[in-house]
Structures are given as C-alpha cells and as structure tokens.
Amino acid sequence: QVHLVQSTGGPVQAGESMKLSCRATGYGNKFYCMAWFRQAEGKEREVVATIDTDGKIYYVDSVKGRFTVSRDYSKTTLYLEMDGLKPEDTGMYYCAGSSVACDVSDWRVWGHGTQVTVSS
C-alpha cells in the first residue's frame, strides 16, 4: 500500500518562503502524476500545481511566478517551493498521486495535509 508523507508547515510572514515535501512510500510508490492542492477555511479545495514524469507542469494562475513544483530523480518525492508568500496562500496543503495523466484528475492517494499560515 502506498502512503504519501508530507513535511510539516507552520506560520510564516508575508514575503517569506517555505518548501513543502511529499514522499511516497510503500509498494508501487511511483506515480505518473503528482499534485499539490490547497484548501482555505470555508473554501473548496483547489489544485495548486501538477507535474508528471514527463516533466509537464501546471500552475494555477494565482501562484505562477512564485511557486515551483518539482520531483526528485527517483520520482518518489514531490516538492513545492513557495516564494513571496501572501496571506491568501494560507490553507491546508495536500499532495496527491495518480497513475494516469494529470488532467484526468484521478487522484488515488492523498497526503495527510500540511498547514501553511501566512500573516501580513
């Protein structure tokens, strides 16, 4: 069984940076597509960034130019480098993995979530 283990988050000041990680463990721990989602209080979960093993990347418009998604060489660890954080980036961040193309949105495995709180 595959698990996604996320790094811890925490509070940061606006303008600062934070890097999240998500490590896939267990049998069959390589996903074709991995993604970061976030959910702010009272709002629906939204996709932040996706990356597949071919290197195709997607970002939601609100994070373009500030966030960078990447995977390690083994393709089992996903990262999200967040620069220039804004209060509106506050939320619970989740990673997810899929065995099919990212745009199919068939997310089979989810991480436990990492709280990111950005204060102004």
CSV table of C-alpha atoms in Angstrom, one decimal:
chain,number,residue,atom,x,y,z
A,1,GLN,CA,0.0,0.0,0.0
A,2,VAL,CA,1.3,3.4,-0.9
A,3,HIS,CA,1.4,6.3,1.5
A,4,LEU,CA,2.2,10.0,0.9
A,5,VAL,CA,4.1,11.5,3.9
A,6,GLN,CA,4.1,15.3,4.0
A,7,SER,CA,6.5,17.6,5.7
A,8,THR,CA,5.4,19.9,8.5
A,9,GLY,CA,4.4,23.5,7.8
A,10,GLY,CA,3.8,26.4,10.1
A,11,PRO,CA,3.4,30.1,10.3
A,12,VAL,CA,5.4,32.5,8.1
A,13,GLN,CA,5.4,36.2,7.4
A,14,ALA,CA,4.2,37.6,4.1
A,15,GLY,CA,7.0,37.7,1.6
A,16,GLU,CA,8.8,34.8,3.1
A,17,SER,CA,9.4,31.4,1.6
A,18,MET,CA,8.6,27.8,2.5
A,19,LYS,CA,9.3,24.5,0.9
A,20,LEU,CA,6.9,21.6,1.3
A,21,SER,CA,7.8,17.9,0.5
A,22,CYS,CA,5.7,14.8,0.0
A,23,ARG,CA,7.4,11.4,0.0
A,24,ALA,CA,5.7,8.3,-1.4
A,25,THR,CA,6.4,5.2,0.5
A,26,GLY,CA,5.4,1.6,0.0
A,27,TYR,CA,4.9,-0.8,-2.8
A,28,GLY,CA,4.2,0.9,-6.2
A,29,ASN,CA,5.2,4.3,-4.9
A,30,LYS,CA,5.8,5.9,-8.3
A,31,PHE,CA,3.0,7.9,-9.7
A,32,TYR,CA,2.8,9.2,-13.2
A,33,CYS,CA,1.3,12.5,-12.0
A,34,MET,CA,1.6,14.2,-8.6
A,35,ALA,CA,0.0,17.3,-7.5
A,36,TRP,CA,-0.4,19.9,-4.7
A,37,PHE,CA,-3.8,21.0,-3.6
A,38,ARG,CA,-4.8,23.5,-1.0
A,39,GLN,CA,-7.9,24.3,0.9
A,40,ALA,CA,-8.5,27.6,2.7
A,41,GLU,CA,-11.0,27.7,5.5
A,42,GLY,CA,-14.5,27.9,4.2
A,43,LYS,CA,-13.4,27.4,0.6
A,44,GLU,CA,-13.3,24.5,-1.8
A,45,ARG,CA,-10.1,22.6,-2.3
A,46,GLU,CA,-8.2,23.8,-5.4
A,47,VAL,CA,-5.3,22.4,-7.4
A,48,VAL,CA,-2.2,24.5,-7.0
A,49,ALA,CA,0.3,22.6,-9.2
A,50,THR,CA,0.7,19.4,-11.0
A,51,ILE,CA,3.8,17.6,-12.5
A,52,ASP,CA,4.1,14.4,-14.4
A,53,THR,CA,7.0,12.1,-15.0
A,54,ASP,CA,7.5,13.6,-18.5
A,55,GLY,CA,8.1,17.0,-16.8
A,56,LYS,CA,4.8,18.6,-17.9
A,57,ILE,CA,3.9,21.2,-15.3
A,58,TYR,CA,0.7,23.1,-14.5
A,59,TYR,CA,0.2,26.0,-12.0
A,60,VAL,CA,-2.9,27.8,-11.0
A,61,ASP,CA,-2.8,31.4,-12.1
A,62,SER,CA,-2.6,32.8,-8.5
A,63,VAL,CA,0.8,31.1,-7.9
A,64,LYS,CA,2.5,31.5,-11.2
A,65,GLY,CA,5.9,33.1,-10.8
A,66,ARG,CA,6.0,32.5,-7.1
A,67,PHE,CA,5.7,28.7,-6.6
A,68,THR,CA,7.8,26.0,-8.1
A,69,VAL,CA,6.8,22.3,-8.2
A,70,SER,CA,9.4,19.6,-8.7
A,71,ARG,CA,10.1,15.9,-8.2
A,72,ASP,CA,13.3,14.2,-7.2
A,73,TYR,CA,15.3,11.9,-9.6
A,74,SER,CA,13.5,8.8,-8.3
A,75,LYS,CA,10.1,10.4,-8.9
A,76,THR,CA,9.0,9.4,-5.4
A,77,THR,CA,9.3,12.8,-3.7
A,78,LEU,CA,7.3,15.8,-4.6
A,79,TYR,CA,8.3,19.4,-3.6
A,80,LEU,CA,6.6,22.7,-3.6
A,81,GLU,CA,8.9,25.7,-3.3
A,82,MET,CA,6.7,28.7,-2.3
A,83,ASP,CA,8.3,32.2,-2.6
A,84,GLY,CA,6.8,35.6,-2.0
A,85,LEU,CA,4.0,34.1,0.2
A,86,LYS,CA,0.9,36.1,0.6
A,87,PRO,CA,-1.9,35.8,3.3
A,88,GLU,CA,-4.2,34.4,0.6
A,89,ASP,CA,-1.8,31.4,0.3
A,90,THR,CA,-2.9,30.3,3.8
A,91,GLY,CA,-4.5,26.9,3.9
A,92,MET,CA,-4.1,23.2,4.3
A,93,TYR,CA,-1.9,21.9,1.5
A,94,TYR,CA,-2.3,18.3,0.3
A,95,CYS,CA,-0.3,16.2,-2.1
A,96,ALA,CA,-1.8,13.6,-4.3
A,97,GLY,CA,-0.7,10.9,-6.7
A,98,SER,CA,-2.3,9.5,-9.8
A,99,SER,CA,-1.3,6.7,-12.2
A,100,VAL,CA,-2.9,8.5,-15.2
A,101,ALA,CA,-2.5,11.8,-16.8
A,102,CYS,CA,-2.8,14.9,-14.6
A,103,ASP,CA,-5.8,16.3,-16.5
A,104,VAL,CA,-7.8,13.1,-15.8
A,105,SER,CA,-7.9,14.1,-12.1
A,106,ASP,CA,-8.0,10.5,-10.9
A,107,TRP,CA,-6.3,11.0,-7.5
A,108,ARG,CA,-5.9,7.7,-5.8
A,109,VAL,CA,-3.6,8.5,-2.9
A,110,TRP,CA,-3.6,11.6,-0.7
A,111,GLY,CA,-1.2,13.0,1.9
A,112,HIS,CA,-2.3,13.9,5.4
A,113,GLY,CA,-2.1,17.7,4.8
A,114,THR,CA,0.3,20.4,5.9
A,115,GLN,CA,-1.0,23.7,7.4
A,116,VAL,CA,0.6,26.9,6.0
A,117,THR,CA,-0.3,30.1,7.7
A,118,VAL,CA,0.9,33.4,6.2
A,119,SER,CA,0.5,36.5,8.2
A,120,SER,CA,0.7,40.0,6.9
